[in-house]
XYZ file of C-alpha atoms in Angstrom:
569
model
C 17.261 -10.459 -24.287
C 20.998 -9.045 -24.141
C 22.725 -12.061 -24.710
C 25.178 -11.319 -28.323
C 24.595 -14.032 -31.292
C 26.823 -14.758 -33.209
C 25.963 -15.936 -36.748
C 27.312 -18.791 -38.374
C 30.617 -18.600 -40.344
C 31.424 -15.094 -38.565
C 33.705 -14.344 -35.504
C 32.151 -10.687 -34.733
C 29.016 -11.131 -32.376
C 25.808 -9.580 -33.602
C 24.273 -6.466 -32.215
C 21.916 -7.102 -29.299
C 17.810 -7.498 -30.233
C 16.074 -4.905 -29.066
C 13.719 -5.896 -26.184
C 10.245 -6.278 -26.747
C 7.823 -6.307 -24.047
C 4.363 -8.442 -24.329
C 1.624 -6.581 -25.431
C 0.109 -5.819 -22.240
C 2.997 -5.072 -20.491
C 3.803 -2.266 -23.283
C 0.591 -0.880 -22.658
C 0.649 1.841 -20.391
C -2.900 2.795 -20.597
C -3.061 -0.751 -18.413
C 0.315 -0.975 -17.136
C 0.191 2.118 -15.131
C 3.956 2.326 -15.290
C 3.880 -0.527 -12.602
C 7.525 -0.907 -11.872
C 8.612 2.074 -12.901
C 8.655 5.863 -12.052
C 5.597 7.323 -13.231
C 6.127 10.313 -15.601
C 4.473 13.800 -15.590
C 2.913 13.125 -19.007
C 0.795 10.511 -17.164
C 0.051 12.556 -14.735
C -2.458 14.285 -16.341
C -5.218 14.306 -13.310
C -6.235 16.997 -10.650
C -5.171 16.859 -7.020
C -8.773 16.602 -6.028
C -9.183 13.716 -8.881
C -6.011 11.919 -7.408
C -7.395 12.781 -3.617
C -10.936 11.528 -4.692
C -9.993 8.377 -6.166
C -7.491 7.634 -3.353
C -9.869 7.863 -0.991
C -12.849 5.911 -2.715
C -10.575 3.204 -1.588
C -10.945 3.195 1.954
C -15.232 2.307 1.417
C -13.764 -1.231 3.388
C -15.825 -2.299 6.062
C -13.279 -4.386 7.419
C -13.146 -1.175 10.087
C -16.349 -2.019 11.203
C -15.274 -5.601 11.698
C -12.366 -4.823 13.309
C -13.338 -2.274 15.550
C -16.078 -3.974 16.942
C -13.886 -7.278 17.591
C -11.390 -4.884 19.640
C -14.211 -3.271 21.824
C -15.929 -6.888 22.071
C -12.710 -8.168 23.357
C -11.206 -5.128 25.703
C -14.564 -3.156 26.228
C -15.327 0.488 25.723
C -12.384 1.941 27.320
C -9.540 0.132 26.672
C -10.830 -0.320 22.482
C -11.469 3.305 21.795
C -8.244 4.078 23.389
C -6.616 1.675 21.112
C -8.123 2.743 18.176
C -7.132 6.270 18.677
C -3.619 5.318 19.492
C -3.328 3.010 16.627
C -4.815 6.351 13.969
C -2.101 8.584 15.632
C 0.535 6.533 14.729
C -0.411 5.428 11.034
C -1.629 9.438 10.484
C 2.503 10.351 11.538
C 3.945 7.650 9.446
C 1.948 8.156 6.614
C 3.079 11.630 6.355
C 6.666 11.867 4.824
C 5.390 8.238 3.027
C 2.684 10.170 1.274
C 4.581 13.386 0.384
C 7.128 11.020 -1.194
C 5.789 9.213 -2.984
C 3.426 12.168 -4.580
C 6.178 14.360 -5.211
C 8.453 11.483 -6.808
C 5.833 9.655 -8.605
C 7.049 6.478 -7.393
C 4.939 3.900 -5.243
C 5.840 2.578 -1.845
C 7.803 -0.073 -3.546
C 10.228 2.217 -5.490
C 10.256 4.667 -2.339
C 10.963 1.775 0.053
C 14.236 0.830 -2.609
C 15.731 4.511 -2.035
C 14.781 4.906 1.438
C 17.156 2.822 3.646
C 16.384 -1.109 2.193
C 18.502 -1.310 -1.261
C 17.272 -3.027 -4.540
C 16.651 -6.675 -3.544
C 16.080 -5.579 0.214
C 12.843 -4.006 -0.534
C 11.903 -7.550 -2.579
C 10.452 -8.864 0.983
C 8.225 -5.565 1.649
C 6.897 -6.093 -1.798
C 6.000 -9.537 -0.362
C 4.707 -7.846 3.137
C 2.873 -5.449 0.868
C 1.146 -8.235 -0.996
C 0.368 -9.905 1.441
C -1.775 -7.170 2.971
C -3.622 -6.701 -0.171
C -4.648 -10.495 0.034
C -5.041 -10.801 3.124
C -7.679 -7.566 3.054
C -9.027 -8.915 -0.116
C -10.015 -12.027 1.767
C -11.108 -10.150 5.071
C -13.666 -7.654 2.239
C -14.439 -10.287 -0.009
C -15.950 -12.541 2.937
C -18.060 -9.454 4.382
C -19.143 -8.784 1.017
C -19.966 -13.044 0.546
C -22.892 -12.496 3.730
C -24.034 -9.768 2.905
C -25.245 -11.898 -0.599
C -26.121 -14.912 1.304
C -28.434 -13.007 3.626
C -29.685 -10.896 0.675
C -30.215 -13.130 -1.522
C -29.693 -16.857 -0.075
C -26.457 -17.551 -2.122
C -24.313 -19.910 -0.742
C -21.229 -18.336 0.640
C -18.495 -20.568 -0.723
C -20.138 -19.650 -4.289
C -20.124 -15.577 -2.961
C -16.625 -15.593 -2.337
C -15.851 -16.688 -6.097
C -18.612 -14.052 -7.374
C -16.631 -11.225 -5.325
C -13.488 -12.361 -6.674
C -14.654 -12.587 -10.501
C -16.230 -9.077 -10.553
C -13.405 -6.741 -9.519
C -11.094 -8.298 -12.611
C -12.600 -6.444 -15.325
C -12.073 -3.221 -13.823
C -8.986 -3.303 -11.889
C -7.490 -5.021 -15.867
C -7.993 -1.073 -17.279
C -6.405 0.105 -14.643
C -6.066 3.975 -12.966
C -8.758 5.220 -15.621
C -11.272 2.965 -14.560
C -10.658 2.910 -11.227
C -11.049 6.518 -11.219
C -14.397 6.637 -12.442
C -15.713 3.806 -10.471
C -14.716 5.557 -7.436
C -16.171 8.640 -8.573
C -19.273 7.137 -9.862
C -20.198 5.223 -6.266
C -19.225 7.989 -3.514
C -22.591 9.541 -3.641
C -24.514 5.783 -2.642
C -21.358 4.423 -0.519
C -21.383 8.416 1.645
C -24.870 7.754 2.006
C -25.010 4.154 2.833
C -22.364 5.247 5.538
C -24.496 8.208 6.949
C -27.970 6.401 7.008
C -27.615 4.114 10.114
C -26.196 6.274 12.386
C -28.775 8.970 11.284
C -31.316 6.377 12.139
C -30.130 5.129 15.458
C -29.633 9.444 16.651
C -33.633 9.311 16.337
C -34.401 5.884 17.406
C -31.599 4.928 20.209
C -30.840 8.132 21.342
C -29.765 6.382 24.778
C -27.461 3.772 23.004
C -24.186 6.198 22.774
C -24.398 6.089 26.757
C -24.636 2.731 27.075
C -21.891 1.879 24.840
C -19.467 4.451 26.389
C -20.044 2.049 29.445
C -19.797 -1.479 27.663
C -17.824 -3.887 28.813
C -17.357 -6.319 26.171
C -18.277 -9.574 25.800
C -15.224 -11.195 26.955
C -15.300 -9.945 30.434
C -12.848 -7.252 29.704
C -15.078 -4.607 32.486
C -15.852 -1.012 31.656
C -12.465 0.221 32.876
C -9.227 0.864 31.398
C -6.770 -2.134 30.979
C -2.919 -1.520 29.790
C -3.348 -5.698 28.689
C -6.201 -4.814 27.052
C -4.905 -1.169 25.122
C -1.789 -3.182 23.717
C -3.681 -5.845 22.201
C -6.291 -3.919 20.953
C -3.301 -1.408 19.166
C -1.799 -4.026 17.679
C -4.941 -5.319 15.932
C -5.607 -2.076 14.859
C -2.163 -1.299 13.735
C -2.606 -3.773 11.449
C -4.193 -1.491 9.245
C -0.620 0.749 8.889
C 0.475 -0.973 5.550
C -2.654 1.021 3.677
C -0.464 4.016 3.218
C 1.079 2.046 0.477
C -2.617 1.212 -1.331
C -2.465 4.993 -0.838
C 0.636 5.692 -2.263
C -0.527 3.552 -5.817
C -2.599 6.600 -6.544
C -0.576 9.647 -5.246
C 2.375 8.893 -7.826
C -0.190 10.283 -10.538
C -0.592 13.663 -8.299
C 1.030 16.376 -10.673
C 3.707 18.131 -10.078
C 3.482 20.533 -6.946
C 3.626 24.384 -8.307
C 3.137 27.857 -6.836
C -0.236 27.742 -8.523
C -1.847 24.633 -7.135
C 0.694 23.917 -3.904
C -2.114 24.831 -1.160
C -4.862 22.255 -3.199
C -1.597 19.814 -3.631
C -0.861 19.937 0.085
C -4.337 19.229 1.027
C -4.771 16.689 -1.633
C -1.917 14.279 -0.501
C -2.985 14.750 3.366
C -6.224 14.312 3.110
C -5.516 11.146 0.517
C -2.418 10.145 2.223
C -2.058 9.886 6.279
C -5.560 11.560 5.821
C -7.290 7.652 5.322
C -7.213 6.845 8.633
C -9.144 9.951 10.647
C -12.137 8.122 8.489
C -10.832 4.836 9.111
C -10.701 5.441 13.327
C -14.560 6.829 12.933
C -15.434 3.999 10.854
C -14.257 1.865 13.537
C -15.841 3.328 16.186
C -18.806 3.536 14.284
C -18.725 0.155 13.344
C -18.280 -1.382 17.016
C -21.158 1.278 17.966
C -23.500 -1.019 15.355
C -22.185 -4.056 16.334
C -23.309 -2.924 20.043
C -26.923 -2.217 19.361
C -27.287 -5.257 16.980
C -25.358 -7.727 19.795
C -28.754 -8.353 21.599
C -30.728 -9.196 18.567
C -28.508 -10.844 16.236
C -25.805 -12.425 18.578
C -22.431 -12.118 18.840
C -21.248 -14.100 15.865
C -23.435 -11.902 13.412
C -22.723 -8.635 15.071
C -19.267 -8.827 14.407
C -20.497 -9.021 10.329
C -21.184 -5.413 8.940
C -24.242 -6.880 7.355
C -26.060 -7.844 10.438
C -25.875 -4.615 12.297
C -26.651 -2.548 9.184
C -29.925 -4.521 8.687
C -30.573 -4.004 12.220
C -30.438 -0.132 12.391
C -31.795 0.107 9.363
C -34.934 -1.555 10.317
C -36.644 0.823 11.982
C -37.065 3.467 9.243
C -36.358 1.134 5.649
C -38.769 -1.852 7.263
C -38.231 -5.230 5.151
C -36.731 -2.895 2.775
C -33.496 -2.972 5.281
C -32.233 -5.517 3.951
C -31.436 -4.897 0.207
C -30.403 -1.494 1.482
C -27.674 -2.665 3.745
C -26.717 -5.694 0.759
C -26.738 -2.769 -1.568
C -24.550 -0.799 0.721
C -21.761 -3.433 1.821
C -21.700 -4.890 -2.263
C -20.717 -1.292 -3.358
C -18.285 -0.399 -0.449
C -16.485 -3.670 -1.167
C -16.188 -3.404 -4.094
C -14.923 0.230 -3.982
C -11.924 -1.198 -1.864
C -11.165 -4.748 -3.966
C -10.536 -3.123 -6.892
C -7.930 -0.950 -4.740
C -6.661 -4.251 -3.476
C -6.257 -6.394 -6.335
C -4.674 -3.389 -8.042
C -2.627 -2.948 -5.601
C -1.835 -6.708 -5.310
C -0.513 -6.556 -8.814
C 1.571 -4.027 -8.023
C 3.483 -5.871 -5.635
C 3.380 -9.254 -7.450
C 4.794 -7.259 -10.335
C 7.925 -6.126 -8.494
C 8.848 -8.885 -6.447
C 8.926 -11.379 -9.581
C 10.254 -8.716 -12.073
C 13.569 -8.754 -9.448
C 13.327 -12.445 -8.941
C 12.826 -13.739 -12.492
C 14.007 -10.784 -14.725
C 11.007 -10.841 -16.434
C 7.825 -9.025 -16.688
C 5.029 -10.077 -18.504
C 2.542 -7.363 -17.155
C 0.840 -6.092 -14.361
C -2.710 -7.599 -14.949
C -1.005 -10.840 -15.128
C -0.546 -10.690 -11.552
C -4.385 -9.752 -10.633
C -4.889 -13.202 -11.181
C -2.334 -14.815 -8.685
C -3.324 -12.009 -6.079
C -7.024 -13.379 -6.091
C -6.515 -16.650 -6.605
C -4.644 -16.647 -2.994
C -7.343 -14.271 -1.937
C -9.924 -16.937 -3.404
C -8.004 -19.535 -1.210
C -7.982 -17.745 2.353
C -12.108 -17.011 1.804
C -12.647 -20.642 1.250
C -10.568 -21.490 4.593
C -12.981 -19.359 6.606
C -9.849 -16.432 8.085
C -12.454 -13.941 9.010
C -12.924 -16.296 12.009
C -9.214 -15.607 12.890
C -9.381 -12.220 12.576
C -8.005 -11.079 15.348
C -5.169 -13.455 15.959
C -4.071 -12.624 12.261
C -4.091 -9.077 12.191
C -2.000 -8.447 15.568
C 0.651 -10.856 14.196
C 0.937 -9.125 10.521
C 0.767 -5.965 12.170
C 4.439 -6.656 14.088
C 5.911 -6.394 10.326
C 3.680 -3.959 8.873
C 4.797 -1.750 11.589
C 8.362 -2.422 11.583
C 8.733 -1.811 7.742
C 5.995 1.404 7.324
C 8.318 2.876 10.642
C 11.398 2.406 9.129
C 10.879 4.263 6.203
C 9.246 6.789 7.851
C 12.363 7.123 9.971
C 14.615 7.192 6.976
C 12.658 10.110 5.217
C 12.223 11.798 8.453
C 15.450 12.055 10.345
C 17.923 10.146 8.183
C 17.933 12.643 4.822
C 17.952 15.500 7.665
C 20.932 13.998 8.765
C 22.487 13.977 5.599
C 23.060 10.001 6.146
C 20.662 9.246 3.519
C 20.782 10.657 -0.095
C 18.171 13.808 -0.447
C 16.347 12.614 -3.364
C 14.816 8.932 -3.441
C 16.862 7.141 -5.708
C 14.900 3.805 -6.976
C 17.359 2.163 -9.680
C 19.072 -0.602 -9.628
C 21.911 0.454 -11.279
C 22.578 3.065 -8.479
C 21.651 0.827 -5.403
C 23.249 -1.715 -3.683
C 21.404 -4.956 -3.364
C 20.951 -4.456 0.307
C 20.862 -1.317 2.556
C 21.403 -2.015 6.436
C 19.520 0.843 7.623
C 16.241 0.449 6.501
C 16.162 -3.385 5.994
C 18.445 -4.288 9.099
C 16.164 -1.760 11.153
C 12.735 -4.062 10.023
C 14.381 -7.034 10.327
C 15.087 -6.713 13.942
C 12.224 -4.898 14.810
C 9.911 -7.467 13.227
C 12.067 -10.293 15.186
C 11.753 -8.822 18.701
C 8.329 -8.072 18.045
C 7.411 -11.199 16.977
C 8.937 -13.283 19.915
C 7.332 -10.521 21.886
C 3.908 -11.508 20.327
C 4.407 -14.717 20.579
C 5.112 -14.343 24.665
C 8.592 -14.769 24.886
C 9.091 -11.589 27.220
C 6.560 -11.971 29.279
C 2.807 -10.766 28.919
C 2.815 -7.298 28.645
C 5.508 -7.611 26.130
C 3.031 -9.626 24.423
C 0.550 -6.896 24.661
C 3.154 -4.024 23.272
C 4.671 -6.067 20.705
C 3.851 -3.862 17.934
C 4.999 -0.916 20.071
C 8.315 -2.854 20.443
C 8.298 -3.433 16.726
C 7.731 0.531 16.355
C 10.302 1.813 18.947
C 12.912 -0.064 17.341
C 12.438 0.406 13.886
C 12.472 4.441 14.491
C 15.783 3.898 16.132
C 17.715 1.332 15.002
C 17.391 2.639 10.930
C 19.198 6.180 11.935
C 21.203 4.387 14.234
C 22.686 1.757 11.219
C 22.742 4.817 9.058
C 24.954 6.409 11.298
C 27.353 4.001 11.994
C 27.932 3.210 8.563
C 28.006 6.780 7.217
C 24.969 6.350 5.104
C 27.593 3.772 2.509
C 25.095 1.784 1.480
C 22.785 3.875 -0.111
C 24.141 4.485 -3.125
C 27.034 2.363 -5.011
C 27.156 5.034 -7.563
C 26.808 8.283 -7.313
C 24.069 9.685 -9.597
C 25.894 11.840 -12.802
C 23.615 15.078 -11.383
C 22.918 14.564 -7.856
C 26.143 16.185 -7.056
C 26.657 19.964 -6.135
C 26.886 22.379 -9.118
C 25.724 20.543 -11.780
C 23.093 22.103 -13.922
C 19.751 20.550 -13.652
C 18.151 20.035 -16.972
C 13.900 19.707 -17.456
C 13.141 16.186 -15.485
C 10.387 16.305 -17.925
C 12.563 15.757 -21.027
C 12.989 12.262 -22.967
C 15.799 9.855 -23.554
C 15.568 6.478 -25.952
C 16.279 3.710 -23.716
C 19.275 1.543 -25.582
C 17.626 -1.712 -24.771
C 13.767 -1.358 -25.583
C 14.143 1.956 -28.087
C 11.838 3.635 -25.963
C 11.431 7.285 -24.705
C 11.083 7.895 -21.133
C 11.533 10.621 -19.130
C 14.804 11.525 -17.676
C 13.882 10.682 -13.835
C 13.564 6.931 -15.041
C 16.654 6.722 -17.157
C 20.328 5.707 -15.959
C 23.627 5.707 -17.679
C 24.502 2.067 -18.854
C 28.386 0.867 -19.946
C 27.134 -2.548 -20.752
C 24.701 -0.912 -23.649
C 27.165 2.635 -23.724
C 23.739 4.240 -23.449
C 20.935 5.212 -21.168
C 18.643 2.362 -20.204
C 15.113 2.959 -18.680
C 15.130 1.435 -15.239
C 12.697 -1.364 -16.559
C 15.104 -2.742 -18.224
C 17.927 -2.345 -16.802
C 15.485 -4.392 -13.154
C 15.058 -7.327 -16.369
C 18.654 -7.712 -17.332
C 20.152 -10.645 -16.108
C 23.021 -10.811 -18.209
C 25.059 -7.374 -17.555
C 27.017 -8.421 -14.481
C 26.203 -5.705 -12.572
C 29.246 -3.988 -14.258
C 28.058 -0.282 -13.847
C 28.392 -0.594 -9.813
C 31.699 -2.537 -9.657
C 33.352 0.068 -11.830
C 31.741 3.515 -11.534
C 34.153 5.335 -13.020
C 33.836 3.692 -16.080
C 29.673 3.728 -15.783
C 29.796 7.378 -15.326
C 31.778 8.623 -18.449
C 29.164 6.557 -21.146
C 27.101 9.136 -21.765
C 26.123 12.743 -21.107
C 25.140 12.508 -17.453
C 21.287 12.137 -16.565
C 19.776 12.993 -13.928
C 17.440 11.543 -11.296
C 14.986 13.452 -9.845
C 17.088 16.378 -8.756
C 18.109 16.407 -5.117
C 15.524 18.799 -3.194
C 15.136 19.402 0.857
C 13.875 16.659 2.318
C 10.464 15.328 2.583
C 8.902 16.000 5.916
């Protein structure tokens, strides 16, 4: 798109074209600003709308599944223990994550750029970040598959295609729909949720005690095991990475103002590290099901939310227990595959828009996201649950930790830049701190896993992968003076510059479009601004604005990032 041409017969080179965008990808009403910082004019929701919506997504039972596979394995003990321990450390990551990206409008993408990994570092989060989304969308999609086969006899390998065909039309609108979907199906999914365990308080008031003493079906005993805790957290760490699902909705949160900062500060806890005080219960709740339903319906079928639903269900709903609990698990997973395949896109969309320089649209990327998702259902993963989960959640860990460390103690420090600062044409293309920090975390941790170090190594791997995130990312910082955060310095991120209204609009040079100044840099190779789309798209520039900043800075009036504030905490 910026290459010069040079008609025939004429030695001057033509003006640029103007970059047009495909049709969908101009769309915002679709796009959702997808790659790029999204503006207060979008933001045109509620705190409790954002909150609301945010949380519809976490309807998964995939907690249920999960948590019953760690107290199956490790017993009682050792599993709730695990579970707790794994909630306390998401809920403390998740915080400075959240408040970031709510107050920034950015996503955990754009946030991971400016916080410690650089421009093409953050390209293999986005990759980490997809492949959660799949990987979950596989996990839901196959609960959601037997809960139609047992309620209505279809085959599963045809479910799995049904629950990948019916999320497209709504996740394609985007944040509108999803909004009112979410809104729409919290009444059924709360009550679908509360129903069992209502049922089971009347009929099996005994069963809590029992399954405070349960052993497991592995042999794990009733007693504590350190084996058993460290396996069991990293299964359930797994689950860390859903801060950035999260974080796709708390960009739209508006702006935080005397007037609404006590329902804003509840909003993005409760939607942010918030998730996961449900998501422990849910758990819990969902190995407590498993347990009552283990001597009827075997162990295979307890571990699927469908068969323990049925089961407590039975008692009061009679042969009706069955559509119930269908009813129940169809609208909870679909409640959280929308989240995922939007989220999905997301991610696509970033790590090809860097790759490729081109961006055809988000909703083209639903498509890839599922068809991967599609692929993983039809080679049966739900039976490697376990194993798979406590071997993504060594990199989840290591990358959610290290940017929680950056925002945390780093932009204390004053190693790290105060603001988060997400363009390219500011960033270098790799930041040691966060991205060196991940990448040996994640290494160690995975040998670890793998039992390299020995067995309780094994067992603590994502604790490993944890520990040395949180430390080596202000360590790196700190040795190299926080250099490679910035490769410019922003025109009005320095002391005593006036801050003008964020809110107010430059034309980008390139695409003749107005965003808002928080998504606009200063360009020499256009001698304009250029909207941070596309300015990720151009392939052609050289990079000339970071090898001579002097030059880059003097184009144009300066404009401003989001202006530089006390850190998030």
């Amino acid at each position: 798109m910026t290459d010069t041409v040079t008609p025939p017969g004429t030695s001057a080179p033509a003006p640029p074209p103007r970059r047009r965008y495909a049709a969908l990808a101009a769309d915002e009403s679709r796009e959702d600003y997808s790659l790029r910082y999204a503006p207060h004019s979008f933001r045109r929701w509620s705190p409790a709308t954002v909150a609301g919506t945010a949380l519809g997504g976490i309807a998964y039972l995939a907690d249920f599944a999960i948590g019953a596979s760690i107290v199956f394995t490790y017993g009682f003990t050792s599993g709730a223990a695990s579970i707790l321990t794994a909630a306390v450390v998401i809920f403390l990551t998740g915080i400075p994550i959240a408040r970031a990206c709510a107050r920034y409008g950015l996503d955990m993408d754009l946030v991971t750029r400016g916080a410690g990994f650089g421009y093409f570092g953050s390209t293999l989060t986005s990759l980490i970040y997809a492949s959660f989304t799949f990987i979950f969308f596989a996990l839901e999609g196959s609960i959601m598959a037997q809960a139609m086969h047992q309620a209505f006899g279809l085959p599963v390998e045809i479910g799995y295609l049904v629950t990948t065909l019916i999320v497209i039309p709504i996740v394609f609108r985007g944040m509108g729909a999803l909004a009112k979907v979410q809104a729409w199906t919290q009444p059924l999914w709360l009550v679908g949720l509360v129903l069992p365990f209502l049922v089971l308080a009347f009929e099996a008031p005994d069963a809590w005690g029992a399954f405070a003493s349960f052993g497991g079906t592995e042999g794990a005993g009733s007693g504590f095991s350190w084996i058993g805790f460290g396996l069991g957290t990293g299964v359930a760490l797994s689950l860390i990475a859903q801060i950035g699902e999260q974080a796709d909705y708390l960009r739209f949160m508006p702006a935080r103002t005397e007037q609404n900062k006590r329902r804003w500060n509840l909003a993005v806890l409760a939607a942010g590290p918030g998730w996961v005080v449900i998501g422990a219960a849910k758990q819990l709740g969902g190995a407590f099901l498993a347990f009552v339903a283990l001597e009827a319906v075997g162990k295979t079928h307890a571990l699927e939310p469908i068969a323990p639903q049925i089961e407590a269900l039975r008692p009061w709903l009679g042969s009706f227990a069955l559509p119930a609990a269908a009813l129940f698990v169809i609208v909870s997973q679909i409640k959280i595959n929308v989240t995922n395949a939007y989220s999905g896109s997301l991610s696509w969309s970033n790590f090809f828009s860097r790759i490729t320089h081109r961006h055809p649209g988000r909703v083209w990327y639903i498509f890839l996201n599922l068809v991967i998702a599609l692929t993983l259902m039809e080679m049966n993963m739900f039976a490697a649950l376990g194993k798979l989960l406590g071997f993504y959640s060594n990199v989840g860990i290591a990358w959610i930790a290290a940017v929680a460390a950056d925002l945390v103690i780093n932009k204390r420090a004053g190693w790290s830049p105060p603001y988060i600062e997400f363009k390219r044409a500011y960033l270098y293309p790799v930041n040691p701190a966060g991205f060196g920090a991940m990448g040996i975390a994640s290494v160690v941790s995975i040998l670890a896993f793998f039992g390299l170090f020995g067995r309780y190594a094994e067992a603590f791997s994502t604790f490993i992968a944890a520990g040395l995130a949180v430390a080596l990312c202000p360590l790196i910082a700190w040795a190299t003076r926080g250099r490679y955060y910035l490769a410019r310095p922003n025109p009005v991120s320095g002391a005593g510059v006036a801050v003008p209204d964020v809110t107010a609009t430059h034309e980008c040079a390139v695409c003749a479009t107005a965003y808002e100044l928080p998504d606009i840099a200063d360009c020499p190779a256009h001698s304009g601004p250029i909207c941070s789309l596309c300015c990720s798209l151009d392939a052609t520039c050289g990079d000339v604005c970071r090898k001579d900043p002097e030059a880059a800075g003097t184009v144009l009036m300066p404009v401003p990032t989001v202006p530089p504030a006390p850190p998030v905490a």
